[in-house]
Protein backbone atom coordinates (compact mmCIF):
# COMPACT_ATOMS: atom_id res chain seq x y z
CA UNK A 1 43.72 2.76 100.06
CA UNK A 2 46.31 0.35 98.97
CA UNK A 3 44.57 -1.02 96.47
CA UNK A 4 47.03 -0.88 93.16
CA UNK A 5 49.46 -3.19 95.52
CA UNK A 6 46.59 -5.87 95.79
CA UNK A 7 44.50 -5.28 92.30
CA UNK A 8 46.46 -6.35 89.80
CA UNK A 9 43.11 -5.50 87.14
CA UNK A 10 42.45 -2.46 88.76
CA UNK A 11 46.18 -1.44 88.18
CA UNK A 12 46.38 -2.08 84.41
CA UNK A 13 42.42 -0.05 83.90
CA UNK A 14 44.13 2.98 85.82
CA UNK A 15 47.08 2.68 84.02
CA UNK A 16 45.30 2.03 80.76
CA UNK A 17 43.16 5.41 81.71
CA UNK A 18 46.36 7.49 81.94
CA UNK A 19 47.76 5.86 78.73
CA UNK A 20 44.85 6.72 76.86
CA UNK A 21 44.54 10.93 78.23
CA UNK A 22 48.18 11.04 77.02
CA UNK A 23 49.64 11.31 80.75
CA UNK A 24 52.49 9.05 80.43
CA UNK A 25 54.25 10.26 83.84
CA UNK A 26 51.30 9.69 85.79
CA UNK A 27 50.61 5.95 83.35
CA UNK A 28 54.90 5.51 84.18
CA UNK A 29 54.28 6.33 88.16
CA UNK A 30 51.45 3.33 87.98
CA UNK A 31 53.48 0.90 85.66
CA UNK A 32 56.53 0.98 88.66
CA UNK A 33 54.21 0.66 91.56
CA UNK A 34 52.03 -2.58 89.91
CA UNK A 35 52.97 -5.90 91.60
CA UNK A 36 52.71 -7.78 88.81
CA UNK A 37 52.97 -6.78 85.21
CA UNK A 38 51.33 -8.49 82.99
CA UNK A 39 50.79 -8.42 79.35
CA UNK A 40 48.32 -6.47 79.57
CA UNK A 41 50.05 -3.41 81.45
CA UNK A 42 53.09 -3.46 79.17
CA UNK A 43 50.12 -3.33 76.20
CA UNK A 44 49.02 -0.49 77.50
CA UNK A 45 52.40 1.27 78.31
CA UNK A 46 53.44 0.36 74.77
CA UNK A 47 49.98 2.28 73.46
CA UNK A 48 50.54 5.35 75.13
CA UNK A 49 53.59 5.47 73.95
CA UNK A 50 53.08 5.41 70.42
CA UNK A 51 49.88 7.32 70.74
CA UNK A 52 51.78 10.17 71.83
CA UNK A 53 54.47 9.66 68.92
CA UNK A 54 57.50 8.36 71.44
CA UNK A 55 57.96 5.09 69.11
CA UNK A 56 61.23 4.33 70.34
CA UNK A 57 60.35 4.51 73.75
CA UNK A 58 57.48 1.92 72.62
CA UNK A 59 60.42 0.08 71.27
CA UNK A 60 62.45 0.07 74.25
CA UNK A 61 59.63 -0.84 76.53
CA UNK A 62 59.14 -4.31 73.84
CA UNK A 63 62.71 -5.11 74.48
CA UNK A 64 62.52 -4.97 78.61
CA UNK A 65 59.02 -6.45 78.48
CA UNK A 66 60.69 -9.44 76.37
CA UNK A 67 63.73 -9.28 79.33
CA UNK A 68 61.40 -9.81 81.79
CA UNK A 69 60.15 -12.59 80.24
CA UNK A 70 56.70 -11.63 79.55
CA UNK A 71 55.85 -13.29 75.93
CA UNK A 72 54.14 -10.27 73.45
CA UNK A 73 50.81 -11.22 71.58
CA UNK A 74 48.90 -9.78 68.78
CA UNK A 75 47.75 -6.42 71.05
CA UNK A 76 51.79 -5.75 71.20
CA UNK A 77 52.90 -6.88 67.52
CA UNK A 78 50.54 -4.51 65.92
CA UNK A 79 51.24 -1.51 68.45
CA UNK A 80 55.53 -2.43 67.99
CA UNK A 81 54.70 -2.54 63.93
CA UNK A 82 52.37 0.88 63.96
CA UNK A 83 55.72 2.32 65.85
CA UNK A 84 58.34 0.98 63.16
CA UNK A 85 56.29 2.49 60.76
CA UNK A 86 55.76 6.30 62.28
CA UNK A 87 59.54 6.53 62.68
CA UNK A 88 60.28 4.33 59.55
CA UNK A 89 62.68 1.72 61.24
CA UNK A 90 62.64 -0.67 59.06
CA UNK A 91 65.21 -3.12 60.17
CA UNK A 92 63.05 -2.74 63.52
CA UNK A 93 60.01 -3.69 61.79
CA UNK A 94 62.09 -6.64 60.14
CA UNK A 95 62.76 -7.71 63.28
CA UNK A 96 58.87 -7.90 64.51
CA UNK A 97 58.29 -9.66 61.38
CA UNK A 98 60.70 -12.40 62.14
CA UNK A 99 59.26 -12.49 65.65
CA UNK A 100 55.75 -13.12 63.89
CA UNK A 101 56.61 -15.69 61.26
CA UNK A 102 58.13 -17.58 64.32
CA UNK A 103 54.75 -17.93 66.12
CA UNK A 104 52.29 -19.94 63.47
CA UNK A 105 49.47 -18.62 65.44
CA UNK A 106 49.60 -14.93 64.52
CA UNK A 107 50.96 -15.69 61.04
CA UNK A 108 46.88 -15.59 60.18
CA UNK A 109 45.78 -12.55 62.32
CA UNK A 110 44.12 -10.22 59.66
CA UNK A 111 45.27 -6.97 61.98
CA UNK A 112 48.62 -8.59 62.02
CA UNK A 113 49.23 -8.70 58.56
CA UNK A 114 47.55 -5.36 57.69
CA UNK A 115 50.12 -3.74 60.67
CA UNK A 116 52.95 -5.73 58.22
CA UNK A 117 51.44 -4.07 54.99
CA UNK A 118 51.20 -0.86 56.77
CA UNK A 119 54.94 -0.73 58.07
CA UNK A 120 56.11 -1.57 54.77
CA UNK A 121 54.67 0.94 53.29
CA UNK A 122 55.72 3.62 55.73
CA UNK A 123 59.49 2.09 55.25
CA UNK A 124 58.90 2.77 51.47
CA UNK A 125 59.63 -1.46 50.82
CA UNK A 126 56.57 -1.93 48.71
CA UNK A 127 57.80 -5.32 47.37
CA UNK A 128 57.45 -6.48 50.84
CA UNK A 129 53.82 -4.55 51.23
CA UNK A 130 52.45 -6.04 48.50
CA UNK A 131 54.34 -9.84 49.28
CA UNK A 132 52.63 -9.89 52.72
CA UNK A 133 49.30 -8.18 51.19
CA UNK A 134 49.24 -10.91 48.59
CA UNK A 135 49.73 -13.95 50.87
CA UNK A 136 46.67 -13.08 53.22
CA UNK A 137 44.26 -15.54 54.10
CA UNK A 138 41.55 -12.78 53.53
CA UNK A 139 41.78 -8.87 52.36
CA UNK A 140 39.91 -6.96 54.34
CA UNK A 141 39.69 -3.40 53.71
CA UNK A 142 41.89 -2.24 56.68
CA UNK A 143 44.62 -4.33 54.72
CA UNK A 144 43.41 -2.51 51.26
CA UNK A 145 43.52 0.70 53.09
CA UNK A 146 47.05 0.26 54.26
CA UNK A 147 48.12 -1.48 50.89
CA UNK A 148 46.71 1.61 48.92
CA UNK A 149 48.53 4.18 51.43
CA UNK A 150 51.42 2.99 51.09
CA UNK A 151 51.08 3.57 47.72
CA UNK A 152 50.37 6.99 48.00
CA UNK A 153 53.05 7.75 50.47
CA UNK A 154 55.57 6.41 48.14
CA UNK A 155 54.06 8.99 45.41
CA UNK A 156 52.58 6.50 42.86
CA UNK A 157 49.37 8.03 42.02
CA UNK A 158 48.34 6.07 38.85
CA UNK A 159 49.44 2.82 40.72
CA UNK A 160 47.27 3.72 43.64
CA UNK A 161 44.07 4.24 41.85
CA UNK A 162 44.73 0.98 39.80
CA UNK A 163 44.95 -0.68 43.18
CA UNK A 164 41.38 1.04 43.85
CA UNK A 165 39.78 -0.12 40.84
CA UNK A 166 40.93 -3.52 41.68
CA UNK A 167 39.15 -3.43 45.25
CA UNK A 168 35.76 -2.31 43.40
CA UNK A 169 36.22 -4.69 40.51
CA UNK A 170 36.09 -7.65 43.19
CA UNK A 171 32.86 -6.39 44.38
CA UNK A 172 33.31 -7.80 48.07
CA UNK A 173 34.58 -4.27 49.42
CA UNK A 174 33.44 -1.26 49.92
CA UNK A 175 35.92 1.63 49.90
CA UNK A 176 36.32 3.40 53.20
CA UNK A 177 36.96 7.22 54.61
CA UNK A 178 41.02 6.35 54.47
CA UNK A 179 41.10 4.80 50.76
CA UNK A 180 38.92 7.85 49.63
CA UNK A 181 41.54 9.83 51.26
CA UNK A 182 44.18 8.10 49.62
CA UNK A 183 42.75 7.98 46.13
CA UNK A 184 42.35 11.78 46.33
CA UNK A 185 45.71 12.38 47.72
CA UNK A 186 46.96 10.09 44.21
CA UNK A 187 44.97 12.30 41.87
CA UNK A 188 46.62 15.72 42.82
CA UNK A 189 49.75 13.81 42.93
CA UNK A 190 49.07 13.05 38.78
CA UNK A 191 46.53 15.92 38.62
CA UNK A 192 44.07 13.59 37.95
CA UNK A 193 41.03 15.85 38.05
CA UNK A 194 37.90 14.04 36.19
CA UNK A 195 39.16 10.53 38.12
CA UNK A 196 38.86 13.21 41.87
CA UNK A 197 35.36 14.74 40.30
CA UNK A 198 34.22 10.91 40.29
CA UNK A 199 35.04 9.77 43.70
CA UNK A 200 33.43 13.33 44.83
CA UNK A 201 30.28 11.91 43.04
CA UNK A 202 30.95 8.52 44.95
CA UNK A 203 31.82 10.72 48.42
CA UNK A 204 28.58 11.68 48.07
CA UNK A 205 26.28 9.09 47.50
CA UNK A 206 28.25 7.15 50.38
CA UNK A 207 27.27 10.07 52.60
CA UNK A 208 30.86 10.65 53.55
CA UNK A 209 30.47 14.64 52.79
CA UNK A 210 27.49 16.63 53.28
CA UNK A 211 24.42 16.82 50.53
CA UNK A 212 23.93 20.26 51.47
CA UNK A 213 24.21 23.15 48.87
CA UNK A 214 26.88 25.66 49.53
CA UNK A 215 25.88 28.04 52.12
CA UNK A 216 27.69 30.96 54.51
CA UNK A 217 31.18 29.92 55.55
CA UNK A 218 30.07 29.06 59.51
CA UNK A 219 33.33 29.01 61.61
CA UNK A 220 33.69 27.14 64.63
CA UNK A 221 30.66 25.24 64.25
CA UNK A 222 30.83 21.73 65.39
CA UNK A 223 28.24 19.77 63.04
CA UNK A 224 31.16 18.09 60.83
CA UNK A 225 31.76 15.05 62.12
CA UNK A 226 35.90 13.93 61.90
CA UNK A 227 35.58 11.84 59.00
CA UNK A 228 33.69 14.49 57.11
CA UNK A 229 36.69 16.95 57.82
CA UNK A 230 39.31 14.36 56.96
CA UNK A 231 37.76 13.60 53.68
CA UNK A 232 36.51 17.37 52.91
CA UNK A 233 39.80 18.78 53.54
CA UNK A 234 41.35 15.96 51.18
CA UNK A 235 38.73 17.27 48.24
CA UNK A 236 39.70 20.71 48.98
CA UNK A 237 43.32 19.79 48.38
CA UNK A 238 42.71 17.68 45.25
CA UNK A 239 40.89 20.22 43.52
CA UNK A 240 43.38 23.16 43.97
CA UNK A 241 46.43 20.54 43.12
CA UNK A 242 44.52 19.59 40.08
CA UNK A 243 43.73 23.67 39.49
CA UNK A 244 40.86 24.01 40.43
CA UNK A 245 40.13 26.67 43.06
CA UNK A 246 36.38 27.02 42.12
CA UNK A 247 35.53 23.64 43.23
CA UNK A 248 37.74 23.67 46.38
CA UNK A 249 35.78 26.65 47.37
CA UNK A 250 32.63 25.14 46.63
CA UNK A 251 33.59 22.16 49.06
CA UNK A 252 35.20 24.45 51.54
CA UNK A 253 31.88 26.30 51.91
CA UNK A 254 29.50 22.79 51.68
CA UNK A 255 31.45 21.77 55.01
CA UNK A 256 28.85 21.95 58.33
CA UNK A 257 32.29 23.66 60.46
CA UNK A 258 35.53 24.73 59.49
CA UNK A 259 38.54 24.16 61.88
CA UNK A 260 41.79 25.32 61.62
CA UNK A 261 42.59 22.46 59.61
CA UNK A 262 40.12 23.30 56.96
CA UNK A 263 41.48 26.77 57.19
CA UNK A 264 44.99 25.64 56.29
CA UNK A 265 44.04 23.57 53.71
CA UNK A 266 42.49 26.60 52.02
CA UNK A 267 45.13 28.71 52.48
CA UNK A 268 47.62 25.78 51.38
CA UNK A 269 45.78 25.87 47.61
CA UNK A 270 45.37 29.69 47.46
CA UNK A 271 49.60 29.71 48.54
CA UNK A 272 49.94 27.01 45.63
CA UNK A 273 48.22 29.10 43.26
CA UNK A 274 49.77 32.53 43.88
CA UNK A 275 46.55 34.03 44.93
CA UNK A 276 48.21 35.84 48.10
CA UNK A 277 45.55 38.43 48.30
CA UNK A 278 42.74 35.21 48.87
CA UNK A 279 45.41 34.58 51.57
CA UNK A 280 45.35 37.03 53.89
CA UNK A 281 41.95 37.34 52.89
CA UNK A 282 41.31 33.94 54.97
CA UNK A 283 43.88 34.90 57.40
CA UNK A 284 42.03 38.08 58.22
CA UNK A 285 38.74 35.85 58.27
CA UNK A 286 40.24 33.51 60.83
CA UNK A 287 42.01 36.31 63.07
CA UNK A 288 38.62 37.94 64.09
CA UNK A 289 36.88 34.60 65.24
CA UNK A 290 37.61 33.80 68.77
CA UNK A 291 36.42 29.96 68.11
CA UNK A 292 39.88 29.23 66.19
CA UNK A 293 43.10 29.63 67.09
CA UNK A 294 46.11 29.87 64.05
CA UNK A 295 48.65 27.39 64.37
CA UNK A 296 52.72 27.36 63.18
CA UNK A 297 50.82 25.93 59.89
CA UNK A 298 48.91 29.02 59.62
CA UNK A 299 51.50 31.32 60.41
CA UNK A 300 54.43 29.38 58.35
CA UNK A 301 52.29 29.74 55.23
CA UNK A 302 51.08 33.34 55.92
CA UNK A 303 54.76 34.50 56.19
CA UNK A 304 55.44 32.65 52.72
CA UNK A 305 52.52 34.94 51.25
CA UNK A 306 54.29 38.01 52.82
CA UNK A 307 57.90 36.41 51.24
CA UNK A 308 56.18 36.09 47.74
CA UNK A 309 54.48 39.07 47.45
CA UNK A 310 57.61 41.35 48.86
CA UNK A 311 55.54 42.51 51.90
CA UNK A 312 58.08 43.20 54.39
CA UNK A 313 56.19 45.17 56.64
CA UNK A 314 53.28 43.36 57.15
CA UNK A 315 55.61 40.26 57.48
């Protein structure tokens, strides 16, 4: 009907739509034909770029925006730092920065600077994580979160869960799915295991994992929620890291549905703990449920099992 050519808001929702499904030619096709493009439709060519993990096309797409002369805003600073930091281009992300400090009004943005923290993190400059953290006007816990996984990523456990205890100590904050995450990922890092018993206990009470007692493994079920996975698969990890299998298997059984995620995670500790028979053991368990499909994950670790245990045949 003609009507991209004379809506300019109905162009950016449909391209927005595409964006967001991860169809970028069909988002691309939309972009080209729009009259006018706005802020708003290079925001939302930018998203769906980094969405679908093509950062430097997010990049490039900042640089022609700014050629047009179309002046970014918060929405495309914090999309242009989440992209520095996914492919770790720092001097990138440097550059963003600059472009921030130059515009007084975003210098206070709380998503701005926790986008800063994060991207510093990511680039492994923790100095400059922890500057920017530090000179916030207010620490929210997205900034914590990011402050904390940077930490993490950079493989300082003991550092991270100092950081943690400094968030409770203020009282203000309440930890959320991603610091729990985080804090587990630091104790199998420094096999930590009576610190990753405690913020089970905590999981718990904050009804971030399931109360139930453990019951039949169900696979394919859909009662656990994302967040439960996320943080149940983390638990899993941290208590095979730390060594013990026991309690990853109690957690791996306490979880409402297992996807192939869970699966791996399973198999990952079992792998770390030379236990190939429990291996194929899940493998076989997975195989014969039509609900789940193996990924390369699966099958990269199930050929290890075969490598390690001199089973050439079955491999």
């Amino acid at each position: 009907q003609g009507m991209l050519e004379k809506d300019p808001v109905l162009g950016n929702a449909l391209l927005d739509m595409y964006a967001k499904c991860g169809v970028l030619a069909k988002a691309q096709q939309v972009f080209q034909k729009l009259p006018v493009r706005d802020i708003i439709s290079w925001n939302a060519m930018m998203s769906g770029y980094v969405q679908q993990e093509r950062c430097q096309e997010a990049l490039t797409c900042f640089e022609c925006m700014q050629c047009e002369g179309v002046s970014p805003d918060a929405v495309t600073f914090i999309c242009m730092l989440k992209a520095c930091g996914k492919i770790e281009s720092l001097p990138k992300g440097q550059m963003i920065h600059a472009h921030i400090v130059g515009d007084k009004s975003l210098e206070t943005n709380e998503f701005i600077g926790s986008g800063l923290v994060d991207m510093y993190g990511k680039c492994y400059l923790l100095e400059a994580a922890c500057y920017v953290f530090y000179r916030l006007s207010e620490q929210s816990v997205v900034s914590w979160s990011a402050l904390i996984a940077g930490h993490v990523e950079n493989g300082l456990g003991w550092e991270t869960l100092s950081l943690l205890e400094k968030m409770q100590l203020r009282g203000s904050i309440s930890p959320n799915a991603a610091i729990f995450v985080s804090s587990l990922k630091a104790c199998s890092i420094i096999g930590a295991l009576s610190k990753g018993q405690k913020l089970h206990c905590e999981l718990t009470k904050k009804g971030f994992i399931s109360l139930d007692a453990p019951k039949p493994i169900q696979i394919g079920a859909h009662g656990t929620s994302p967040t439960e996975e996320i943080v149940g698969n983390a638990l899993i990890d941290m208590y095979a890291k730390c060594g013990s299998l026991v309690d990853a298997m109690y957690v791996f059984y306490e979880m409402h549905g297992c996807s192939i995620a869970t699966w791996n995670t399973l198999i990952s500790a079992f792998m770390a703990k030379g236990r190939t028979e429990l291996v194929f053991h899940c493998f076989e368990k997975v195989s014969k449920e039509e609900q789940i499909h193996q990924n390369e994950v699966t099958f990269l670790m199930i050929l290890n099992g075969c490598s390690h245990a001199g089973l050439v045949e079955k491999g």
